[in-house]
PDB file of C-alpha atoms in Angstrom:
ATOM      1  CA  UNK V   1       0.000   0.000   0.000  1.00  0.00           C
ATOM      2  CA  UNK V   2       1.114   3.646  -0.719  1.00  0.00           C
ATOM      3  CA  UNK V   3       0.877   6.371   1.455  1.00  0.00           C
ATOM      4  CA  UNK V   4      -2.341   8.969   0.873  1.00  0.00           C
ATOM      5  CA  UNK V   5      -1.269  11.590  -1.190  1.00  0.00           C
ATOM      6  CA  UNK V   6      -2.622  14.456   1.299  1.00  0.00           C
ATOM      7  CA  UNK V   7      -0.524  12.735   3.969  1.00  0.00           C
ATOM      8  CA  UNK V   8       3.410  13.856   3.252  1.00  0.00           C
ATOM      9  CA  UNK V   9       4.506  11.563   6.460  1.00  0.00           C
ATOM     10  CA  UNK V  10       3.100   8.509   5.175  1.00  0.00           C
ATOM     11  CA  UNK V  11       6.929   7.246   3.717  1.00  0.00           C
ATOM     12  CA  UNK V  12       8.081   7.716   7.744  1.00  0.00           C
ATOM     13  CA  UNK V  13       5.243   4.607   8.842  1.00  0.00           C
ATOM     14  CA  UNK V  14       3.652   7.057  11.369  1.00  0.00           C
ATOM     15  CA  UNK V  15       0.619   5.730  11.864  1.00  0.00           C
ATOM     16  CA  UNK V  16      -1.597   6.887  15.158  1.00  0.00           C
ATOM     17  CA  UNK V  17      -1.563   9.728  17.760  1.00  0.00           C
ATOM     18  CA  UNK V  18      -4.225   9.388  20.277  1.00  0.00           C
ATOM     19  CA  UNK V  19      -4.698  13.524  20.318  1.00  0.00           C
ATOM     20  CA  UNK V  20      -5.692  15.885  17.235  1.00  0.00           C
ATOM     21  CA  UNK V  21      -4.238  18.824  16.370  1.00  0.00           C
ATOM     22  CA  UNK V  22      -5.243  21.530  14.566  1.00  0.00           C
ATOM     23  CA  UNK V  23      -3.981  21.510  10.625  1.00  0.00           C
ATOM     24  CA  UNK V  24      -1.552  18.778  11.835  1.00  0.00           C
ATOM     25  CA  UNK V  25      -0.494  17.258   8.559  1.00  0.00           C
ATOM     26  CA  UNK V  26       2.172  15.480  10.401  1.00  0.00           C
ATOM     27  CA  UNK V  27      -0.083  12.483  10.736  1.00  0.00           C
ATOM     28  CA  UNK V  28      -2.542  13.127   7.760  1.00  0.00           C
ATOM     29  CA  UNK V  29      -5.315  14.340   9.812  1.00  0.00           C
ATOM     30  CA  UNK V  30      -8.089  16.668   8.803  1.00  0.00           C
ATOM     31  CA  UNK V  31      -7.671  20.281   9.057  1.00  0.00           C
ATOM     32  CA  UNK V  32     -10.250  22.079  11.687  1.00  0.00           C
ATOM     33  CA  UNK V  33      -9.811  19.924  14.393  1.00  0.00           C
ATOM     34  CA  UNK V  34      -9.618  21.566  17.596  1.00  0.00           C
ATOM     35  CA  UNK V  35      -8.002  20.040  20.596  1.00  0.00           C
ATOM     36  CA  UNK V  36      -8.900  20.921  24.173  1.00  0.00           C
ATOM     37  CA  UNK V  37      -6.784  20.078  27.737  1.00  0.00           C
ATOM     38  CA  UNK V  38      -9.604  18.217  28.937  1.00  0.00           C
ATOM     39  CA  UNK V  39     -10.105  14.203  27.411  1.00  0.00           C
ATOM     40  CA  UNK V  40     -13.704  15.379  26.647  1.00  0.00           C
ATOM     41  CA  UNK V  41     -14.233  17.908  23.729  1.00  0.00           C
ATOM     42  CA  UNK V  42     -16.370  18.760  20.817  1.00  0.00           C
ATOM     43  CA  UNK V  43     -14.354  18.219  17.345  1.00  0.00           C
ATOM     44  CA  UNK V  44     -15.229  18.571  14.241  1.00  0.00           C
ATOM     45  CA  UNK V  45     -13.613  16.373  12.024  1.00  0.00           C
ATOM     46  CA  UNK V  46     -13.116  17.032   8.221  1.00  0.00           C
ATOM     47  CA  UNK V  47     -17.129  18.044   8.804  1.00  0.00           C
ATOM     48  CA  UNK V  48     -18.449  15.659  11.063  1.00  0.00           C
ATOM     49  CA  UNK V  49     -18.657  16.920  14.800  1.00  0.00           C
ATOM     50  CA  UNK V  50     -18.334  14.945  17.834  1.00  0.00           C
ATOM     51  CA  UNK V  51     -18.737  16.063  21.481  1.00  0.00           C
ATOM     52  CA  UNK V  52     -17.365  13.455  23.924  1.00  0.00           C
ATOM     53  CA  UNK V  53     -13.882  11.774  24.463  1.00  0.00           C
ATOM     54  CA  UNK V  54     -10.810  11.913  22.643  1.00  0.00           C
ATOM     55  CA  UNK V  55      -9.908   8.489  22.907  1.00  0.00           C
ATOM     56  CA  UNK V  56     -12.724   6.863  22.026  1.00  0.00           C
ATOM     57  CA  UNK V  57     -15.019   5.065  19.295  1.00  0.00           C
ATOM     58  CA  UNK V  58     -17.209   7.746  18.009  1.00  0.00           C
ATOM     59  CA  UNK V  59     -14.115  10.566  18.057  1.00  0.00           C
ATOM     60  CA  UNK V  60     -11.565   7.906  16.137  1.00  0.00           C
ATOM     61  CA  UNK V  61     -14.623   6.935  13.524  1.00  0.00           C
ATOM     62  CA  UNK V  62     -15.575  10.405  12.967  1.00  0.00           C
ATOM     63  CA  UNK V  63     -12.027  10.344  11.673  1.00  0.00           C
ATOM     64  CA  UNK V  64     -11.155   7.914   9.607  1.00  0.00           C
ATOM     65  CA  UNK V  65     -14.427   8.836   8.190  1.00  0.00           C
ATOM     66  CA  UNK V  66     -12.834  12.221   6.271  1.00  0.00           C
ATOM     67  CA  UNK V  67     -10.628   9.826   4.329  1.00  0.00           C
ATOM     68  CA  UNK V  68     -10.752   6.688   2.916  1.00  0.00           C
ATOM     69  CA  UNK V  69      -7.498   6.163   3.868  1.00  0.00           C
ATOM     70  CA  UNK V  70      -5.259   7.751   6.784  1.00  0.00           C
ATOM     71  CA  UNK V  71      -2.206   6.425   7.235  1.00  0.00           C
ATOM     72  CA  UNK V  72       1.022   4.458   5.107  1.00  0.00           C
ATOM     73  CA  UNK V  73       0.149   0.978   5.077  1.00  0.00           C
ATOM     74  CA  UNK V  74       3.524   0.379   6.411  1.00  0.00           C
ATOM     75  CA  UNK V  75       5.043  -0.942   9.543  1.00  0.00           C
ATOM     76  CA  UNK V  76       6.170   1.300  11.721  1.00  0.00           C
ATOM     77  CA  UNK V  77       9.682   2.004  11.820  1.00  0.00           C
ATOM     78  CA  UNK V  78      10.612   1.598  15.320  1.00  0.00           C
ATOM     79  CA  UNK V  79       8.632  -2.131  15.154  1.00  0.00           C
ATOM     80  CA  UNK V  80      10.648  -3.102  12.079  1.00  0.00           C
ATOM     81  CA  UNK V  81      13.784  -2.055  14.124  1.00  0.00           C
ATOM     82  CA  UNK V  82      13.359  -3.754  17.277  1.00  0.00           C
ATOM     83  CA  UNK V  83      11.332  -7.024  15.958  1.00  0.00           C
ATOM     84  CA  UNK V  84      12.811  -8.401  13.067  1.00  0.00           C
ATOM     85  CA  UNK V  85      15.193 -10.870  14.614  1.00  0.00           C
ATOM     86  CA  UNK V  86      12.488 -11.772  17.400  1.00  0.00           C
ATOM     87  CA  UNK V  87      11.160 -15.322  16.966  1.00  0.00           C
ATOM     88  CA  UNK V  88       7.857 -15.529  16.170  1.00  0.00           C
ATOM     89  CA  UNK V  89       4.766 -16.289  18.354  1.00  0.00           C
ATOM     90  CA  UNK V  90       1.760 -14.420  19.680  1.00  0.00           C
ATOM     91  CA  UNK V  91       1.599 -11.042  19.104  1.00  0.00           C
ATOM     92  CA  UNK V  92      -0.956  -8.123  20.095  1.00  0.00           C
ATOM     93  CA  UNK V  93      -1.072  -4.833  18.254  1.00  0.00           C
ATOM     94  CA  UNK V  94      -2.271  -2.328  19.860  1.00  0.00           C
ATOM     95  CA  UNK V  95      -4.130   0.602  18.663  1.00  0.00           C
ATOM     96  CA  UNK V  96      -3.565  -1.083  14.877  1.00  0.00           C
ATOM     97  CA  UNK V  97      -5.236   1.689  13.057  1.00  0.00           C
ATOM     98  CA  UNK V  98      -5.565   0.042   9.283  1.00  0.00           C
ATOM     99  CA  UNK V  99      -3.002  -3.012  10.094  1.00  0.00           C
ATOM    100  CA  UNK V 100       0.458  -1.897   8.619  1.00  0.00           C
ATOM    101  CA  UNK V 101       2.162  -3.407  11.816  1.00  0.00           C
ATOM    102  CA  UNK V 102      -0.079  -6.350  11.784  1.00  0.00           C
ATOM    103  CA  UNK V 103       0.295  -7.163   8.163  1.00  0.00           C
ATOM    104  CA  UNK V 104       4.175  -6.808   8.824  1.00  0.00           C
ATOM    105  CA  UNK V 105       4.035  -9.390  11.570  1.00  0.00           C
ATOM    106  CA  UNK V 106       1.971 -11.949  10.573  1.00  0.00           C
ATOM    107  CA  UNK V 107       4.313 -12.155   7.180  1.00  0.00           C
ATOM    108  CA  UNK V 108       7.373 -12.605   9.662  1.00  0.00           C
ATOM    109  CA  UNK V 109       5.414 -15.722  10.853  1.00  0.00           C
ATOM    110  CA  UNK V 110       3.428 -14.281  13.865  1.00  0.00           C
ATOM    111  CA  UNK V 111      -0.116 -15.182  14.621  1.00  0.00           C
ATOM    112  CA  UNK V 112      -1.391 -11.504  15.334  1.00  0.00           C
ATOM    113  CA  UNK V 113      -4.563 -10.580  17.687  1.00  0.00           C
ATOM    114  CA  UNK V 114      -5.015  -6.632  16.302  1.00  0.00           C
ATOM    115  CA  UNK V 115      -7.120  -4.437  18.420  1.00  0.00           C
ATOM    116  CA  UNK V 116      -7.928  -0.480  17.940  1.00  0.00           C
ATOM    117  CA  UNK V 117     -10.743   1.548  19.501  1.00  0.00           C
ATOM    118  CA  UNK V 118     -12.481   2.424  15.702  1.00  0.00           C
ATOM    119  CA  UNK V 119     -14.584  -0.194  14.152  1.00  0.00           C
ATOM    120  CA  UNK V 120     -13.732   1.699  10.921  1.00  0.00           C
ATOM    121  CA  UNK V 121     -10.255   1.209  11.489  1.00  0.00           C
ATOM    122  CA  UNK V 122     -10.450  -2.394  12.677  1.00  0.00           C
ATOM    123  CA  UNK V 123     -12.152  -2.521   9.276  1.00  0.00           C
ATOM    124  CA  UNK V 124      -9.869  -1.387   7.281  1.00  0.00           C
ATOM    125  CA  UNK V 125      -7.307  -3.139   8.467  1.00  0.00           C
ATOM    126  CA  UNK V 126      -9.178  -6.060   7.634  1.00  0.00           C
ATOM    127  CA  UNK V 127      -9.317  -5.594   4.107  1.00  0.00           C
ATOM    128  CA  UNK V 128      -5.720  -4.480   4.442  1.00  0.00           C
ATOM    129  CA  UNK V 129      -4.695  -8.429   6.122  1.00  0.00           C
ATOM    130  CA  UNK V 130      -7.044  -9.979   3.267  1.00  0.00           C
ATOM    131  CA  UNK V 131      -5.340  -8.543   0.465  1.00  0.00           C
ATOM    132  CA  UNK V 132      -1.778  -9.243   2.098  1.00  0.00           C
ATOM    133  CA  UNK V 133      -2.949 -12.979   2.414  1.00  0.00           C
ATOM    134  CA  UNK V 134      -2.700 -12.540   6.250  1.00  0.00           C
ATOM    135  CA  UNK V 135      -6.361 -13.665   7.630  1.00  0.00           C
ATOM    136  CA  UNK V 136      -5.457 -16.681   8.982  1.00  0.00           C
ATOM    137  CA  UNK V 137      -2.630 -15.303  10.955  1.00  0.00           C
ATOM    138  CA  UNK V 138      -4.400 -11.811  12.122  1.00  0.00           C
ATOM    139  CA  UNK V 139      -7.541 -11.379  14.689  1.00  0.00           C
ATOM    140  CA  UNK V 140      -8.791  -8.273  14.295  1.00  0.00           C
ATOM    141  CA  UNK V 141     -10.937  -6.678  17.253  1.00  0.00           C
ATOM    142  CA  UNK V 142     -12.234  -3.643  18.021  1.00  0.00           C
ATOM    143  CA  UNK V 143     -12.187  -2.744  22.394  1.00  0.00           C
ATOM    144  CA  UNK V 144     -11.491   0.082  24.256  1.00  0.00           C
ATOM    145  CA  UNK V 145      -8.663  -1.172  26.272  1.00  0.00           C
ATOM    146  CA  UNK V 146      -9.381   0.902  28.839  1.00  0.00           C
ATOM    147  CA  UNK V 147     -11.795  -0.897  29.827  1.00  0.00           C
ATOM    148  CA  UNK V 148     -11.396  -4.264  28.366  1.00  0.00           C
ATOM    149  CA  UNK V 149      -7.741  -4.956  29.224  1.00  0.00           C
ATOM    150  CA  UNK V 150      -6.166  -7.543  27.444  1.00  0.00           C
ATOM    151  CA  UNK V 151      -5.788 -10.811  29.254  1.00  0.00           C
ATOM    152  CA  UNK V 152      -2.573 -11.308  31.463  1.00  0.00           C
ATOM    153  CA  UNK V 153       0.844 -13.124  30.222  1.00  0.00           C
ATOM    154  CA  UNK V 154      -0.453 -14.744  27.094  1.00  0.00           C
ATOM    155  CA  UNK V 155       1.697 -12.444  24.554  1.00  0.00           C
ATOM    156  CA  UNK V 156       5.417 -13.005  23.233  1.00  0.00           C
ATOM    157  CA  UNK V 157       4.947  -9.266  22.077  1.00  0.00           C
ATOM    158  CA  UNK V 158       3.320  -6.656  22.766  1.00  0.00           C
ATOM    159  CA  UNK V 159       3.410  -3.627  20.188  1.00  0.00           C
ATOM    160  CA  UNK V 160       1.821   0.104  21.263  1.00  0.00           C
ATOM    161  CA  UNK V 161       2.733   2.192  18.763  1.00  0.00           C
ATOM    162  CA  UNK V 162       1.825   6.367  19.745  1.00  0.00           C
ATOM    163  CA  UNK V 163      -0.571   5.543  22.048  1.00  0.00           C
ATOM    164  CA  UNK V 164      -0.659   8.838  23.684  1.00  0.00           C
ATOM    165  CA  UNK V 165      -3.258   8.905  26.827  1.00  0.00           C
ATOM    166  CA  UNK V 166      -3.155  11.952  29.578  1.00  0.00           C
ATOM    167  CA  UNK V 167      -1.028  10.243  32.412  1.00  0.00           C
ATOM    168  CA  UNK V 168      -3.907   8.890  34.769  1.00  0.00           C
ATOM    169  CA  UNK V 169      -5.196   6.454  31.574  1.00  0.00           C
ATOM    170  CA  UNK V 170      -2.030   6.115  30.313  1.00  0.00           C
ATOM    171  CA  UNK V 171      -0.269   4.279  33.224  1.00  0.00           C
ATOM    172  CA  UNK V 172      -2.594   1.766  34.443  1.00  0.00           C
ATOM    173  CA  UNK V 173      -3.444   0.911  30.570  1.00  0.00           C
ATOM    174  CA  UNK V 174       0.607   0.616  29.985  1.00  0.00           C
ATOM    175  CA  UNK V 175       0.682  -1.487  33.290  1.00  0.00           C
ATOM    176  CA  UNK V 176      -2.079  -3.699  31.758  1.00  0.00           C
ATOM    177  CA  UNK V 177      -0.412  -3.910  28.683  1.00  0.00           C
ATOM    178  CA  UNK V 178       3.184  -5.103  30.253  1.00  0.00           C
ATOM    179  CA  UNK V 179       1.131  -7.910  32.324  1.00  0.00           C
ATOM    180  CA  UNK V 180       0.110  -9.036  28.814  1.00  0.00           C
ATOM    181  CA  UNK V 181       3.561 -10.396  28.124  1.00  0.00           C
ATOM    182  CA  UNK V 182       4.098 -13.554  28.754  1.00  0.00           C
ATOM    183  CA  UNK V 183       7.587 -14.414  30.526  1.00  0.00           C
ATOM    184  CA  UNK V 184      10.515 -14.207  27.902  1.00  0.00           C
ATOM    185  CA  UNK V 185       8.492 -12.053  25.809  1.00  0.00           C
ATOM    186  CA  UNK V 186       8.716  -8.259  24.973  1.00  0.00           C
ATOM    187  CA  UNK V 187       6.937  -4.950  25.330  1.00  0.00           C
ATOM    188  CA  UNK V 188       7.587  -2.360  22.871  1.00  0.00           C
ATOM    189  CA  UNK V 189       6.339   1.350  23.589  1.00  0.00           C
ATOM    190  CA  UNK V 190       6.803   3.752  21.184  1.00  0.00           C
ATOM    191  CA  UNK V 191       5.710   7.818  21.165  1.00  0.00           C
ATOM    192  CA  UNK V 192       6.476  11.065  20.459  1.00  0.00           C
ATOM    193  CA  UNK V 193       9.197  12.520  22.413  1.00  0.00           C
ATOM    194  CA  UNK V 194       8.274  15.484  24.207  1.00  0.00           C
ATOM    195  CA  UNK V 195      11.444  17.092  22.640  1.00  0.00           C
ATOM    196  CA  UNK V 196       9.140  17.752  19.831  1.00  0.00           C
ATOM    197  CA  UNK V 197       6.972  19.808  21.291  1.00  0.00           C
ATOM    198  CA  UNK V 198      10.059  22.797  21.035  1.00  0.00           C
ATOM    199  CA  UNK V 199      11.087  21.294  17.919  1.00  0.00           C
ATOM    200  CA  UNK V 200       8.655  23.405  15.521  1.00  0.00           C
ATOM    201  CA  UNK V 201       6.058  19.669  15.171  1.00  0.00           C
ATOM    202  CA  UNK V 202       2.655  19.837  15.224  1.00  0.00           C
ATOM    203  CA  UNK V 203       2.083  18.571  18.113  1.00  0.00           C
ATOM    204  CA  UNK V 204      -0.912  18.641  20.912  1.00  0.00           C
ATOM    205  CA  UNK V 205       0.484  21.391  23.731  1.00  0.00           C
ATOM    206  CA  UNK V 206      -0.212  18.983  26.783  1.00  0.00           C
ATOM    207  CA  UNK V 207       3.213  17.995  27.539  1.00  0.00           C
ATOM    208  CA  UNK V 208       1.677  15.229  29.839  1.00  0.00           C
ATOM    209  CA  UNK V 209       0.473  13.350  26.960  1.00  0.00           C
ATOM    210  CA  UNK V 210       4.341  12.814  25.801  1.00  0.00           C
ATOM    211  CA  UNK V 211       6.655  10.690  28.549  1.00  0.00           C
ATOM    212  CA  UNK V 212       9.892  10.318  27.451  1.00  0.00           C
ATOM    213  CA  UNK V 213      11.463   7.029  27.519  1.00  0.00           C
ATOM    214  CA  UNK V 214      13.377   6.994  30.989  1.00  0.00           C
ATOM    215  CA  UNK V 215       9.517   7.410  32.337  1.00  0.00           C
ATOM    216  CA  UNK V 216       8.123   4.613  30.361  1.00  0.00           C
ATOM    217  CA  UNK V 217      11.263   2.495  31.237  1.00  0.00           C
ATOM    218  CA  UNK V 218      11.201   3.784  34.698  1.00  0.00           C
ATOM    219  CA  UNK V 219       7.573   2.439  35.284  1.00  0.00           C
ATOM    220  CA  UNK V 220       8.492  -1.623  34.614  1.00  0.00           C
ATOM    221  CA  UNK V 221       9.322  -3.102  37.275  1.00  0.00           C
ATOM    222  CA  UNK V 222      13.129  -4.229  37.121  1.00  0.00           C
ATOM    223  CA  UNK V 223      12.395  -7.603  39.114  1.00  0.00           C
ATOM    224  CA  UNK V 224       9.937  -8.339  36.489  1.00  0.00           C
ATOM    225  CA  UNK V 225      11.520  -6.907  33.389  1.00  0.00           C
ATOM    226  CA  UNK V 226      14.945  -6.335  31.680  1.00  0.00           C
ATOM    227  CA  UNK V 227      15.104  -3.026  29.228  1.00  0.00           C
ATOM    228  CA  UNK V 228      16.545  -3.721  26.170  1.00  0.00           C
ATOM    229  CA  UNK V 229      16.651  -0.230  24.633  1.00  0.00           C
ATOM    230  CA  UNK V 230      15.451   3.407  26.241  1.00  0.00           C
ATOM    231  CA  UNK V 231      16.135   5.929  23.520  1.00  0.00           C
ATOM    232  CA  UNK V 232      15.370   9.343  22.197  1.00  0.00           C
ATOM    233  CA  UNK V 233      15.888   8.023  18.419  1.00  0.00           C
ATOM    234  CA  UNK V 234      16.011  10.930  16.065  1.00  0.00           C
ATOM    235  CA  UNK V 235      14.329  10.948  12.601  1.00  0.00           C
ATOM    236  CA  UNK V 236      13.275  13.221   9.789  1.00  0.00           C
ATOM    237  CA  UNK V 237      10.065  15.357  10.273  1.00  0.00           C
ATOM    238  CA  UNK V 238       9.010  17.047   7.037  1.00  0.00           C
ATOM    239  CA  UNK V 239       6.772  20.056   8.350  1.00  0.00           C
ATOM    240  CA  UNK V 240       3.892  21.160   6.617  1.00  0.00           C
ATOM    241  CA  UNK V 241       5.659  23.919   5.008  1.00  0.00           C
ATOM    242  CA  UNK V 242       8.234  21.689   3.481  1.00  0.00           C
ATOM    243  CA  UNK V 243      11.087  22.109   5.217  1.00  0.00           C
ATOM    244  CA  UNK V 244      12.842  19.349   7.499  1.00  0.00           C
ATOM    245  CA  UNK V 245      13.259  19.138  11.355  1.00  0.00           C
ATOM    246  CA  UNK V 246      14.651  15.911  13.534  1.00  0.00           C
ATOM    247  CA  UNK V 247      12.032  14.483  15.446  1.00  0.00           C
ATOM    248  CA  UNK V 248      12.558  11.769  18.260  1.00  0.00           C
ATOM    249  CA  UNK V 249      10.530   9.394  19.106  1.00  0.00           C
ATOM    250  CA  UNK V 250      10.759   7.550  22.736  1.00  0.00           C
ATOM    251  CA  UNK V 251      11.524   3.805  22.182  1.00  0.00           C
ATOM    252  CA  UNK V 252      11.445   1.555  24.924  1.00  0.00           C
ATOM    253  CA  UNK V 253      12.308  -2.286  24.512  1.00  0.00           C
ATOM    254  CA  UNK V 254      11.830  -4.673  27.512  1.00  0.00           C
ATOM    255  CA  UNK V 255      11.903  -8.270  27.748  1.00  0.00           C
ATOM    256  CA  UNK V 256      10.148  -9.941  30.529  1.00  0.00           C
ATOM    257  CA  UNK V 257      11.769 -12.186  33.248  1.00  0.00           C
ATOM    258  CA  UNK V 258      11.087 -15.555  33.082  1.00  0.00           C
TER     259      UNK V 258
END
């Protein structure tokens, strides 16, 4: 799959922030969405206006509703980095948007259980697996984790790819998340530094939505896990204007204790 053409970060496999910003391009997002401190706002989305949470069905279908597609099709870059010499097994994607990651996995050999918040997504991710060949290897749900956690220690990995959540969903969904992995497997976060918020990026401006990666590697237990990798990893941001800034995302890599 290409990337859409009104989406100039598509050949970077961005694929999900859990906040809108206004005119931000960066992720191929409609323009005249407005973004509130609060988790509860009314948006309007490429026409379409919802009141009500951020982070959940009705705001993430409203949308992927202004375009038929949103994001790459590709695996993220960060995933493609820090999985490709992990042995395959059972993997759960979260927040899978239209299935780059999960398509990417389940050709590496995992069996994939894909979950996002938007039935539209979870659909189009669908079609995306089907034409890949993949539905055998993919299950593709759609759950608010927040309240539907995933079960506990059943994954070899666990991918969460910009997830960003305001700090009191955030950490017990991320704790939920690392009890997911079974022993010997691994938990990959990955987000949007908070170095990009001074970096020119359209980013939301609630720095609490953006922890860098010593506090997601600070929050697993070090009885329980061993981290692999806690960077800032630098990449090329094309702004809307054109020009180029380095972005960082925060990559954490743990692998849980037997």
């Amino acid at each position: 799959m290409t990337s859409s053409p009104a989406d100039p970060f598509g050949a970077v496999s961005e694929r999900r922030v859990a906040a809108l910003v206004a005119d931000d391009r960066v992720h191929g997002l409609a323009t005249g969405v407005t973004t509130a401190a609060a988790p509860t706002t009314t948006t309007s989305t490429g026409g379409a206006t919802v009141t009500g949470d951020r982070w959940s069905a009705a705001f993430w279908d409203a949308h992927y509703d202004t375009r038929p597609q949103i994001w790459s099709g590709d695996a993220n870059a960060a995933l493609v980095a820090e999985a490709a010499d992990l042995p395959p097994g059972r993997a759960l994607d979260v927040g899978c948007g239209e299935g780059g990651d999960a398509v990417w996995l389940a050709a590496r050999g995992w069996r994939v259980d894909a979950v996002d918040v938007s039935p539209v997504a979870v659909e189009r991710a669908r079609a995306a697996v089907q034409r890949a060949g993949w539905a055998d290897a993919v299950t593709l749900t759609a759950a608010d984790l927040r309240s539907d956690p995933p079960a506990a220690g059943v994954y070899d990995l666990v991918n969460a790819q910009f997830l960003h959540l305001p700090p009191d969903v955030r950490r017990p969904l991320y704790a939920a998340l690392a009890d997911a992995v079974a022993p010997g497997g691994t938990l990959l976060l990955v987000l949007h530094h908070p170095r990009d918020l001074a970096a020119g990026i359209p980013r939301p401006p609630e720095p609490e939505l953006f922890p860098d990666e010593h506090e997601l590697a600070g929050a697993l237990d070090p009885d329980r896990w061993e981290v692999l990798v806690a960077d800032a990893r630098p990449r090329p941001v094309t702004l809307p204007d054109g020009s180029t800034v380095t972005g960082h995302d925060a990559v954490v890599r743990a692998r849980r204790r037997a």
